mmCIF file of C-alpha atoms in Angstrom:
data_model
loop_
_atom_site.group_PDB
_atom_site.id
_atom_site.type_symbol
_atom_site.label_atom_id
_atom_site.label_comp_id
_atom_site.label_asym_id
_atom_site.label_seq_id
_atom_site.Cartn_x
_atom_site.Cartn_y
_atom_site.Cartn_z
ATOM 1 C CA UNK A 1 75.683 105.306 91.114
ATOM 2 C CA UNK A 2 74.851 108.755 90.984
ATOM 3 C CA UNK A 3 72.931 111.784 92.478
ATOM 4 C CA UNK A 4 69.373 111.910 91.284
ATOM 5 C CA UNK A 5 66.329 114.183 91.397
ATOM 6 C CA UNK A 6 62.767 113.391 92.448
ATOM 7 C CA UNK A 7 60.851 111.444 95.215
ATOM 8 C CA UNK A 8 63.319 108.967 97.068
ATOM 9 C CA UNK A 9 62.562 105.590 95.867
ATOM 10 C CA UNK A 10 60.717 102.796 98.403
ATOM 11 C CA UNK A 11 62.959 101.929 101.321
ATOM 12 C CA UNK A 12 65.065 105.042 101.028
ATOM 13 C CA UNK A 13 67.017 106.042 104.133
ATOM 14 C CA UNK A 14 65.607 109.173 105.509
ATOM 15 C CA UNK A 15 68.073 111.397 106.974
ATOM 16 C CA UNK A 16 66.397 113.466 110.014
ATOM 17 C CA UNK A 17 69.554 114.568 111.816
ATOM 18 C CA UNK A 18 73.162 116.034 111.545
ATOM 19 C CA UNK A 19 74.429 117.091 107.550
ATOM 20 C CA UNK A 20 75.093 115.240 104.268
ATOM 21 C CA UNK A 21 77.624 116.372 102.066
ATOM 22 C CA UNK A 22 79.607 114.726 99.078
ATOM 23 C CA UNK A 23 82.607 112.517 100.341
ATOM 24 C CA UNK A 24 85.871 114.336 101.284
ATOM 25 C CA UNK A 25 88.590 114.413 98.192
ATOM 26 C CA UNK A 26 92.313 114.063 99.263
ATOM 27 C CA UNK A 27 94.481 114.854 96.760
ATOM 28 C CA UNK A 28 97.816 114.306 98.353
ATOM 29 C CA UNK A 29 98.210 110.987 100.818
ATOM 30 C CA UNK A 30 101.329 109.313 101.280
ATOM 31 C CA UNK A 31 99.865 106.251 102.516
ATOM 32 C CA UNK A 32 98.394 105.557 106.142
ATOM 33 C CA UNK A 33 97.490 102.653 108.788
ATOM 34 C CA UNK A 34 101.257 101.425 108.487
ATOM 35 C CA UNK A 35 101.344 101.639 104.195
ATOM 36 C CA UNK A 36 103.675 103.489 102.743
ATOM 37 C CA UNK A 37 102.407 104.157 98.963
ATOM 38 C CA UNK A 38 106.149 104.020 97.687
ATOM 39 C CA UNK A 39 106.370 99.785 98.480
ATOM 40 C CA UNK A 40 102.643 99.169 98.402
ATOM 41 C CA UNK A 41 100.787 96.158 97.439
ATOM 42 C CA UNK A 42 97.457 95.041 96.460
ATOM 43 C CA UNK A 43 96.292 93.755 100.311
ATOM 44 C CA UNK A 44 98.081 97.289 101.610
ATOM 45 C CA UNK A 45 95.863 99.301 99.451
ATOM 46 C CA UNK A 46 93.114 97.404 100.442
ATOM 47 C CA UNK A 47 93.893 98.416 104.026
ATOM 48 C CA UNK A 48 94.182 102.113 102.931
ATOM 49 C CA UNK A 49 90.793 101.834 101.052
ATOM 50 C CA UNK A 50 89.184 100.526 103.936
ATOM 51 C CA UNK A 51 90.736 102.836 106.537
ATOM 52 C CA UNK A 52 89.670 106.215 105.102
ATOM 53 C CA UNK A 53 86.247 106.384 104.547
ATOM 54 C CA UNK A 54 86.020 106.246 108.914
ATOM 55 C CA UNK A 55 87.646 109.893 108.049
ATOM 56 C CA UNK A 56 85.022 110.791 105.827
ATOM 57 C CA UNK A 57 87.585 110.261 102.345
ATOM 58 C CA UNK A 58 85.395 108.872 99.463
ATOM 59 C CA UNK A 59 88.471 109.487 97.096
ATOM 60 C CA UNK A 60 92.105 110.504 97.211
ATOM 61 C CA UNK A 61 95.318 110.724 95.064
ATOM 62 C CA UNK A 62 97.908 108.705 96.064
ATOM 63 C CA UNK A 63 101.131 110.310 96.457
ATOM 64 C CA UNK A 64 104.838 109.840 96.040
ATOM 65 C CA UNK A 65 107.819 111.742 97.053
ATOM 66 C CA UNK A 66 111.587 112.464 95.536
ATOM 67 C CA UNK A 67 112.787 109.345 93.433
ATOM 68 C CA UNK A 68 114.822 108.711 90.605
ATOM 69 C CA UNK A 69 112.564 108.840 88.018
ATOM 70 C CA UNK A 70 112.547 105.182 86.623
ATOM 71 C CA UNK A 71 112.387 104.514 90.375
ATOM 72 C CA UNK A 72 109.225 107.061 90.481
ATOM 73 C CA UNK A 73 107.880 105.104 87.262
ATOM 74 C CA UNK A 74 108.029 101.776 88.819
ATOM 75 C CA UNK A 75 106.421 102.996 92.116
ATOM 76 C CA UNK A 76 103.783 104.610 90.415
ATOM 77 C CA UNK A 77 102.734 101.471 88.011
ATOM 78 C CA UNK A 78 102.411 99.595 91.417
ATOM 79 C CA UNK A 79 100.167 102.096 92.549
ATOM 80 C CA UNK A 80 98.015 101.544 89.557
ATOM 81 C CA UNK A 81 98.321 97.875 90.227
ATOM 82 C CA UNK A 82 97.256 97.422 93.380
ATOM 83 C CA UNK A 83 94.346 100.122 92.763
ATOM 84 C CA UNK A 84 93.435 97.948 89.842
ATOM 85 C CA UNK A 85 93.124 95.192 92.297
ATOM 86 C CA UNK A 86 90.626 96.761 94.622
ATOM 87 C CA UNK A 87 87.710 94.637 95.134
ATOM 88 C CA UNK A 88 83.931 96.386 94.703
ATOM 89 C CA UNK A 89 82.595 98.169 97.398
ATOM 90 C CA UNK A 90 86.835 97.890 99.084
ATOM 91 C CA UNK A 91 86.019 101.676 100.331
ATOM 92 C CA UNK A 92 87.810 104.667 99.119
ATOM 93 C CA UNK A 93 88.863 104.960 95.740
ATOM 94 C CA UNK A 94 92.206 106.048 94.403
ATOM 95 C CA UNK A 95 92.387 108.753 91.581
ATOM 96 C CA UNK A 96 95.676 108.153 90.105
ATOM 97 C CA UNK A 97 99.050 109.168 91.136
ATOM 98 C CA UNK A 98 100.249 112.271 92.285
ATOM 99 C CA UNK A 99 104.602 112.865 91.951
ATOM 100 C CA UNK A 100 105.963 114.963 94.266
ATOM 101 C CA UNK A 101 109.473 115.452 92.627
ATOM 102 C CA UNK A 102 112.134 114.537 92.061
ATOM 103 C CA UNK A 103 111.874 117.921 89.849
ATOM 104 C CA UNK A 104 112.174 120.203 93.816
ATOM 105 C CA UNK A 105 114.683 122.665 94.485
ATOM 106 C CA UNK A 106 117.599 121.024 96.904
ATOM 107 C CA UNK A 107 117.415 124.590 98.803
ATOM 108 C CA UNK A 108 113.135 123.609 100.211
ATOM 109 C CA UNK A 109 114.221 119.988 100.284
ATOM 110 C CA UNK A 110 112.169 119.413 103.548
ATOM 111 C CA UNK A 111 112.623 115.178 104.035
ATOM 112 C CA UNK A 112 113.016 114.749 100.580
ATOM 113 C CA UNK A 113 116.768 113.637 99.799
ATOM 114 C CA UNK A 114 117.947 116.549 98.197
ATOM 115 C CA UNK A 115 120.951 114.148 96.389
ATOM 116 C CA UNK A 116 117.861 112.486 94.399
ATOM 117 C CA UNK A 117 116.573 115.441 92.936
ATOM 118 C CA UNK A 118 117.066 116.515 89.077
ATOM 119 C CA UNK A 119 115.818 119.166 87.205
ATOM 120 C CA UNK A 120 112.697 118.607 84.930
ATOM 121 C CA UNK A 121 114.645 118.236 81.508
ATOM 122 C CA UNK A 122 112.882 116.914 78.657
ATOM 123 C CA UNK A 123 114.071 113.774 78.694
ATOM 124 C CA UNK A 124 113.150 112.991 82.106
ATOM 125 C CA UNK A 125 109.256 115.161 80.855
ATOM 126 C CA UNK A 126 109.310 112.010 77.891
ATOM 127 C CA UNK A 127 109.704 109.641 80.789
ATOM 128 C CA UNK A 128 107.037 109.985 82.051
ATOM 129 C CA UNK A 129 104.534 111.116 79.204
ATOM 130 C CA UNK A 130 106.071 108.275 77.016
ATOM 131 C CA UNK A 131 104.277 106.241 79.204
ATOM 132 C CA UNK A 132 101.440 105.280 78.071
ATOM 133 C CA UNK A 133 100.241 103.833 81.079
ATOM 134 C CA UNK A 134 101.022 106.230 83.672
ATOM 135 C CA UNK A 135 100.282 109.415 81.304
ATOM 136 C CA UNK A 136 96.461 108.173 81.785
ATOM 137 C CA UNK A 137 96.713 107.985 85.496
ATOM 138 C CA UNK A 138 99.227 110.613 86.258
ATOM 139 C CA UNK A 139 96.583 113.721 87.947
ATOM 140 C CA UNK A 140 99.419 115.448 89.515
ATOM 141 C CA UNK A 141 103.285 116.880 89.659
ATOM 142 C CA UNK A 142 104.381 119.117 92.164
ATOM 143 C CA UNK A 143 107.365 120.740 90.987
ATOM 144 C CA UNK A 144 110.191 123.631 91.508
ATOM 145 C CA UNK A 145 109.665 125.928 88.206
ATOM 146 C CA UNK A 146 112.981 127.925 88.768
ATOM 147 C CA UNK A 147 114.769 124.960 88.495
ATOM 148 C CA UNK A 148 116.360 124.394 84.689
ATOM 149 C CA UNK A 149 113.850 123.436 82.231
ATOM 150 C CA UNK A 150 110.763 124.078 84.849
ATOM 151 C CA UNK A 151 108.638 126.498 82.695
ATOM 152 C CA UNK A 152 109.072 123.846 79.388
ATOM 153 C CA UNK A 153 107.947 121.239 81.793
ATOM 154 C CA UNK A 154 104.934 123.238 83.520
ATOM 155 C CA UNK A 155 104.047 123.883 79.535
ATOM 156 C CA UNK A 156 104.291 120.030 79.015
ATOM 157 C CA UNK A 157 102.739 118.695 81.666
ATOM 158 C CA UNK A 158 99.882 121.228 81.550
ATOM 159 C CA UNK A 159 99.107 120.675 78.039
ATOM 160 C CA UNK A 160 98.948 116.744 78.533
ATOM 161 C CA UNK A 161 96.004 117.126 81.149
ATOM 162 C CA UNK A 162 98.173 116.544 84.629
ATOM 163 C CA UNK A 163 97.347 119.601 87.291
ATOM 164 C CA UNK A 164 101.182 121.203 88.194
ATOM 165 C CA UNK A 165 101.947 122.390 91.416
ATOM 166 C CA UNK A 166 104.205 124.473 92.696
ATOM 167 C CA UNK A 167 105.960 122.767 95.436
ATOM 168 C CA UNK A 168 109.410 122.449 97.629
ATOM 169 C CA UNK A 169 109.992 125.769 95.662
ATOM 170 C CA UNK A 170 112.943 128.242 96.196
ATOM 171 C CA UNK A 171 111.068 130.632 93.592
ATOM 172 C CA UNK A 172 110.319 134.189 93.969
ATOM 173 C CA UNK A 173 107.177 135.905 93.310
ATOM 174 C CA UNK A 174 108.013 136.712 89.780
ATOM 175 C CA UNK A 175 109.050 132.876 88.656
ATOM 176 C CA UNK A 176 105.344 132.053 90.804
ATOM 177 C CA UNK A 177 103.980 133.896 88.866
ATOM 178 C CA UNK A 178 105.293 132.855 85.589
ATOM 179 C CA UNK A 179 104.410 129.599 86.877
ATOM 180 C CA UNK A 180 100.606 130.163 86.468
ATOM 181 C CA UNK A 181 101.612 131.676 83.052
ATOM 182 C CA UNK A 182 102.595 128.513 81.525
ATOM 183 C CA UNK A 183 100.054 126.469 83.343
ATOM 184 C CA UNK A 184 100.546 125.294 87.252
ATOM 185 C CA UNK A 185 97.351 125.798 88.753
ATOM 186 C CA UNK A 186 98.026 124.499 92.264
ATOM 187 C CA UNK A 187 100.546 125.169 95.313
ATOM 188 C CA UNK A 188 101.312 121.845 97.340
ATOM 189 C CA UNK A 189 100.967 122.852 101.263
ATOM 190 C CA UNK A 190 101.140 126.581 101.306
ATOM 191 C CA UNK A 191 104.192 127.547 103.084
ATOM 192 C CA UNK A 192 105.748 124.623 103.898
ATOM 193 C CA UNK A 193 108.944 123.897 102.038
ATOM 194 C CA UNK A 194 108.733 127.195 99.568
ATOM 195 C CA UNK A 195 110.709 130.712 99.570
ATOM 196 C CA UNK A 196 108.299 132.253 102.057
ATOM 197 C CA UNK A 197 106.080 135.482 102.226
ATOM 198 C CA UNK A 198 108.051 138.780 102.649
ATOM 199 C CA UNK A 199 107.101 142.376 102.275
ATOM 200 C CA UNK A 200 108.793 143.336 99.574
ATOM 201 C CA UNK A 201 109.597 140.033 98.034
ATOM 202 C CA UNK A 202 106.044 137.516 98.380
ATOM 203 C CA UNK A 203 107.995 134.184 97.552
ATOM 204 C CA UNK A 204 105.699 131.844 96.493
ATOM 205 C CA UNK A 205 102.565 131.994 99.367
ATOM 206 C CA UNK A 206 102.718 136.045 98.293
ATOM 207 C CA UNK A 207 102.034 135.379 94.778
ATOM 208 C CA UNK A 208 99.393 132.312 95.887
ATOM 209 C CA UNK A 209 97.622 134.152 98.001
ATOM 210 C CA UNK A 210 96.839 136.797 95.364
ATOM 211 C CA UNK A 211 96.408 135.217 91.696
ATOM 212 C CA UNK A 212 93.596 133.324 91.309
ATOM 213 C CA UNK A 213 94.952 131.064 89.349
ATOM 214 C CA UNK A 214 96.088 128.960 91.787
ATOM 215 C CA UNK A 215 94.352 126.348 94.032
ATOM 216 C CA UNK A 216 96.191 126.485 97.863
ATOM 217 C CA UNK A 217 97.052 123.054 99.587
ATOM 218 C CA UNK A 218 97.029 123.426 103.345
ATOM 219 C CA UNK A 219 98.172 121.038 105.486
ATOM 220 C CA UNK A 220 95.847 122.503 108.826
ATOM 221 C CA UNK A 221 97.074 119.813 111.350
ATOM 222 C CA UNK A 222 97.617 123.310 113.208
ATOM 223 C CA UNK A 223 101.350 122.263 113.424
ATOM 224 C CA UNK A 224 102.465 122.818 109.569
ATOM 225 C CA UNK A 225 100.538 125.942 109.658
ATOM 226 C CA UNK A 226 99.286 127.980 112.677
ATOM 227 C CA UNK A 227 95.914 128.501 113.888
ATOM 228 C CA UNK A 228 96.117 132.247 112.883
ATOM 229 C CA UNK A 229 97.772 131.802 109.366
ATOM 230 C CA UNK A 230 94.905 129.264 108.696
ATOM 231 C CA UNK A 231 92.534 131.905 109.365
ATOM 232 C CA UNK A 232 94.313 134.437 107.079
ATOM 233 C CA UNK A 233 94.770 131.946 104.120
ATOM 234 C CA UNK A 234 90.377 131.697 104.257
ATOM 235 C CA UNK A 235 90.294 135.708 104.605
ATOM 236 C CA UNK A 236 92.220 135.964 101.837
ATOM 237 C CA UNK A 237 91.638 133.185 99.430
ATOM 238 C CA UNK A 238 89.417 130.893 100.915
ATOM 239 C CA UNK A 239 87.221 129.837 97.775
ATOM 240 C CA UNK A 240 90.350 128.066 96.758
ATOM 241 C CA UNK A 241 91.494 126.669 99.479
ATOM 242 C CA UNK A 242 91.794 122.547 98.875
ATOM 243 C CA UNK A 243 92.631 120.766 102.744
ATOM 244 C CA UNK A 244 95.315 118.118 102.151
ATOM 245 C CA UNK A 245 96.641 115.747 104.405
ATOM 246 C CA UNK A 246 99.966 114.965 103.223
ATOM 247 C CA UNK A 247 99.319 112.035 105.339
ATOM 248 C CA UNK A 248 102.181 109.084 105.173
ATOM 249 C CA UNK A 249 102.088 105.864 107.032
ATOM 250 C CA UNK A 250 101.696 106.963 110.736
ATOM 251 C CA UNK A 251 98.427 108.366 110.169
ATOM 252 C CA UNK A 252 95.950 106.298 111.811
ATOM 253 C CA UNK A 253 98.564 104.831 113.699
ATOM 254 C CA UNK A 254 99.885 104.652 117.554
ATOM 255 C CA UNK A 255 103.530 106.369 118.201
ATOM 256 C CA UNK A 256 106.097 104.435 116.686
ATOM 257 C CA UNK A 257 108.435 104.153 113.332
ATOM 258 C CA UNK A 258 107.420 104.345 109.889
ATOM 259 C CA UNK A 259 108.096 104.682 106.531
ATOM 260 C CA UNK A 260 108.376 107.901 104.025
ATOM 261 C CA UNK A 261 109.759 106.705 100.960
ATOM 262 C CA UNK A 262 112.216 104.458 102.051
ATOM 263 C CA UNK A 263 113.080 106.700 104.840
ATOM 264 C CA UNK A 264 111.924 106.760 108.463
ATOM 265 C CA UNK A 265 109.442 108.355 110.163
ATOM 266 C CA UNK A 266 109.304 108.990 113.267
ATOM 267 C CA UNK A 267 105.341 109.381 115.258
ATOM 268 C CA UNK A 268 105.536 110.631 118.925
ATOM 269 C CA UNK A 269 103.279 111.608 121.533
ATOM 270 C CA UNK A 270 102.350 115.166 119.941
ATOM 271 C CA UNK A 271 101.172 113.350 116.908
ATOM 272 C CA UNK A 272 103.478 115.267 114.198
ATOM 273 C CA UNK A 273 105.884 112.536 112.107
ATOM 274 C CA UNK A 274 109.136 114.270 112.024
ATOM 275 C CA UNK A 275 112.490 112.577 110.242
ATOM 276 C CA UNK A 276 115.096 111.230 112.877
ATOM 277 C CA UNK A 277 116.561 114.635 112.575
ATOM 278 C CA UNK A 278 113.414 116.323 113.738
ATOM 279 C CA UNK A 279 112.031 118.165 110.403
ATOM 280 C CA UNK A 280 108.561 117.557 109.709
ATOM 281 C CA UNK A 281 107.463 114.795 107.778
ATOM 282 C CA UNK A 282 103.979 114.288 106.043
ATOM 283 C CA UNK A 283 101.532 114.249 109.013
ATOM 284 C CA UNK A 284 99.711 111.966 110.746
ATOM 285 C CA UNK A 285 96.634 114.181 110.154
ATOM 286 C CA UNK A 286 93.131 112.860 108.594
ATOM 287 C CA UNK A 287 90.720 115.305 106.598
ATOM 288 C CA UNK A 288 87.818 115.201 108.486
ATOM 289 C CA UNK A 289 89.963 116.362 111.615
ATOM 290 C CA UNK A 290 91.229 118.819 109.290
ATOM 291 C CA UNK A 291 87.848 120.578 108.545
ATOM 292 C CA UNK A 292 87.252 120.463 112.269
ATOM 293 C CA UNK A 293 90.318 122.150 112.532
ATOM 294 C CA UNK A 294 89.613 125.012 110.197
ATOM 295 C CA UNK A 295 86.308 125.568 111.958
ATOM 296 C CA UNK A 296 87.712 125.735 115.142
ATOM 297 C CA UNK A 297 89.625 128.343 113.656
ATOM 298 C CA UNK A 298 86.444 130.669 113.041
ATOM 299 C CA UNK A 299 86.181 129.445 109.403
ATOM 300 C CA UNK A 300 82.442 128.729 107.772
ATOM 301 C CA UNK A 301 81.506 124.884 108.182
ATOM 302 C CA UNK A 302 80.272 125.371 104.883
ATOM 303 C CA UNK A 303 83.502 127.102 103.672
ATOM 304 C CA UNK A 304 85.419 124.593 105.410
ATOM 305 C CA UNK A 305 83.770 121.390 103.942
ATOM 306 C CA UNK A 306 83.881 122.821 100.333
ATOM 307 C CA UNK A 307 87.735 123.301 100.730
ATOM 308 C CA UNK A 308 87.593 119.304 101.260
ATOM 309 C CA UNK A 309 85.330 118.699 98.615
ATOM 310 C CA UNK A 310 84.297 120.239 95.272
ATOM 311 C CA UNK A 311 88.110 122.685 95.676
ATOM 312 C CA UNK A 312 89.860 119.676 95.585
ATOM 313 C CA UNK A 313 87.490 117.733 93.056
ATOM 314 C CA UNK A 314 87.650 120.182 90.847
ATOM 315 C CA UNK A 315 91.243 121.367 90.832
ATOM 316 C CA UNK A 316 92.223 118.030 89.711
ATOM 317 C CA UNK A 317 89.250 118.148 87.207
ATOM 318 C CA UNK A 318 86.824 115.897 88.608
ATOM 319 C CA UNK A 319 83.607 117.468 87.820
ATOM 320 C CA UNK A 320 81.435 114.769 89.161
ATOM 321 C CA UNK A 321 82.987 114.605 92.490
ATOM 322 C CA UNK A 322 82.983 116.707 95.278
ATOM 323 C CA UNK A 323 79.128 118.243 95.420
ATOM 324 C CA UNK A 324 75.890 116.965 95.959
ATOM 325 C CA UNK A 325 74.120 117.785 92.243
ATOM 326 C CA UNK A 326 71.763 115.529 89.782
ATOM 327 C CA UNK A 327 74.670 113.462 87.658
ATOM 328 C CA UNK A 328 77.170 113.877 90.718
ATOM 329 C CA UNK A 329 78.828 110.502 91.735
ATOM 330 C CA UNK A 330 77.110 109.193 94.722
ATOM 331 C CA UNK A 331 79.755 109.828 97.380
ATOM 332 C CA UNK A 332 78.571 110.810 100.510
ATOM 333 C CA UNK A 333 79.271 111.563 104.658
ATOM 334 C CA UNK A 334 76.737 111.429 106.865
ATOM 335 C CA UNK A 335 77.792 113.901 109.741
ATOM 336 C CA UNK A 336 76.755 114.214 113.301
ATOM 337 C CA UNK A 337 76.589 117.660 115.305
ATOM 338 C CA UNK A 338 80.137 117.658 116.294
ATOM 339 C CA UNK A 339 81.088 116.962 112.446
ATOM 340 C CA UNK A 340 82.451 113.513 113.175
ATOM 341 C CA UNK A 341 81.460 110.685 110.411
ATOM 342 C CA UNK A 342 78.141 108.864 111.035
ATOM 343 C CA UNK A 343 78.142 107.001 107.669
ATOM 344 C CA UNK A 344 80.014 107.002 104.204
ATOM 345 C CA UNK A 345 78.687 105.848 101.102
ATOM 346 C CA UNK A 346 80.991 105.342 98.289
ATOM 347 C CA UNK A 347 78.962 105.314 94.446
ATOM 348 C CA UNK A 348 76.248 104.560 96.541
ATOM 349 C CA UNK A 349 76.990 101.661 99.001
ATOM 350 C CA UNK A 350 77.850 102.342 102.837
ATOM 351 C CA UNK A 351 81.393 101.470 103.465
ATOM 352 C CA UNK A 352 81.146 102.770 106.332
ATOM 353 C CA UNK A 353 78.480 102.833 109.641
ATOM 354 C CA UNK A 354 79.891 104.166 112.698
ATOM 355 C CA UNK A 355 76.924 102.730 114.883
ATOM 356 C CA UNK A 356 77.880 99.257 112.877
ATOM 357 C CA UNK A 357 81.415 99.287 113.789
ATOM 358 C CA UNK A 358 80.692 99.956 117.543
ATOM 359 C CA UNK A 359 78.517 97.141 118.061
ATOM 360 C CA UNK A 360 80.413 94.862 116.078
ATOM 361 C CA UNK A 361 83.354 96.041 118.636
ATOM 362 C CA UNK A 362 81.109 95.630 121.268
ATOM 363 C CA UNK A 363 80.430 91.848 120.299
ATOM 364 C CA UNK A 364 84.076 91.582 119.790
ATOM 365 C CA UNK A 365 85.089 92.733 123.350
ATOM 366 C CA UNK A 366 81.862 90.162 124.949
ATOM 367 C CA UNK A 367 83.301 87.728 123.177
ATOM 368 C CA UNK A 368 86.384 88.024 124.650
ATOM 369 C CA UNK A 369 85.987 88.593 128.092
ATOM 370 C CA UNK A 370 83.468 85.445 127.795
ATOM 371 C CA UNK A 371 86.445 83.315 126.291
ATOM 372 C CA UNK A 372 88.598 84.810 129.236
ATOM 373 C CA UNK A 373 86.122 83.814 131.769
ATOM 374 C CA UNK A 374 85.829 79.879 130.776
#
């Protein structure tokens, strides 16, 4: 279904409170509620689908970190599978596949195993565009462009439709920038993992911040990036700001261990997923707590919810997505004052009714305690 014009049709719901706006677009999500995209299944997607639209996510792009690449290849057809095996109406819908490596620099390895990555040669390019499958549904490679071969593969990728980001990046301002020259038009979470800003040398967030080529990932759980660098990212470049997650399994989960590609993932009281050895791992963050956190921040609402929307949508060339227009898809949020979820529709259908889910909670918990009382 889609956005239309004109006088809403008989029983149309009638909106007399709080803001609509098109459905939040995530285009980098590990997995979440326990699934770890890398050994997913159909029923695992399922609970992914279900899980996100409670966060205001209509659509998002699953995501998979440093593998070999036939390893990468057979993760990423199981994506596809188990998206392919979504039911109508499941919730959230996946766009694709996003690879994040193995084509990083070893030197802004963060938790990916630096003794898995390889540069982007053109073999390993045909891999992966040989494909006939996953060329279709690959929207996304973040990739190191210094590393040998980088620019050919930017080139490559660029020319075969897939968005390239620069990502886990040693490069300096000048390779950045030569970067956006052959074609990457994103940066996967601004300064996280990447030769950072300097005076005299601007690293990759330098270059970002200024060449409006690029659309700017931020990961604002507040921990990847400050409060006050968050505001200075929207001062600077906000327009092309797109709010990722980087969410992996531990998001929407209690403190405990997880998964991160085969590796684990430690969630603890402070809410950050670190690796056993303490560096930062994904996050346990969901979008719509990320556009709270921009606000809080001093950033627009408006600003804020279109760097969660039509940024994203349209960075990975989704021009339907993302805004509330006549031939839009019909994705929508339903907000209340404190910009918490009410309702979700997804093309149209609620999949999700916050005043629904509380009472059927509230049913749940009277049936129990009358079952505890016989």
């Amino acid at each position: 279904m889609e956005v239309v014009t004109g006088a809403p049709p008989d029983g149309a719901e009638v909106l007399t409170d709080g803001l609509l706006t098109p459905g939040l677009v995530d285009v980098q999500v590990n997995g979440a509620v326990g699934v770890d995209f890398a050994e997913v299944d159909p029923e695992g997607m399922a609970m992914v689908a279900r899980a996100l639209p409670r966060t205001g996510v209509t659509r998002f792009l699953p995501t998979l970190i440093t593998a070999p690449v036939p390893v990468a290849v057979r993760q990423a057809h199981a994506v596809l599978a188990a998206a392919a095996a979504l039911p109508p109406h499941a919730g959230a819908k996946p766009l694709g596949v996003h690879l994040e490596g193995p084509f990083l620099s070893p030197k802004r390895a963060g938790v990916h195993d630096p003794a898995l990555m390889v540069a982007p040669g053109a073999a390993e390019i045909d891999v992966l565009l040989d494909d006939e499958v996953l060329r279709r549904a690959l929207r996304m490679v973040t990739l190191a462009p210094e590393q040998p071969g980088g620019l050919d593969a930017v080139r490559r990728l660029a020319a075969a439709g897939v968005l390239v980001a620069v990502g886990h990046s040693d490069a300096t301002g000048e390779q950045t920038r030569a970067a956006a020259e052959a074609g990457a038009r994103m940066v996967t979470h601004l300064f996280n993992a990447q030769r950072p800003l300097g005076h005299r040398e601007p690293g990759v967030p330098g270059v970002a911040l200024v060449d409006d080529r690029f659309t700017l990932g931020l990961i604002a759980d507040l921990a990847h990036v400050g409060p006050d660098v968050c505001r200075l990212v929207f001062n600077a470049a906000g327009h092309r700001v797109a709010l990722v997650t980087d969410a992996v399994a531990a998001a929407g989960m209690p403190p405990g261990r997880y998964q991160l590609g085969g590796a684990d993932v430690l969630l603890a009281e402070d809410g950050v997923p670190r690796s056993p050895e303490g560096t930062i791992a994904g996050s346990a963050l969901t979008l719509d707590r990320a556009v709270r956190n921009i606000v809080s921040v001093g950033v627009d609402p408006a600003d804020a919810l279109a760097s969660a929307t039509v940024v994203p949508a349209d960075a990975i060339g989704e021009p339907t997505l993302g805004r509330l227009e006549a031939g839009a898809v019909a994705d929508l949020v339903w907000w209340d004052e404190n910009l918490q979820p009410r309702k979700v529709w997804v093309d149209g259908e609620v999949v999700f009714d916050r005043a629904a889910a509380f009472e059927s909670e509230a049913v749940g918990e009277a049936v129990g305690v009358a079952a505890a009382g016989q």
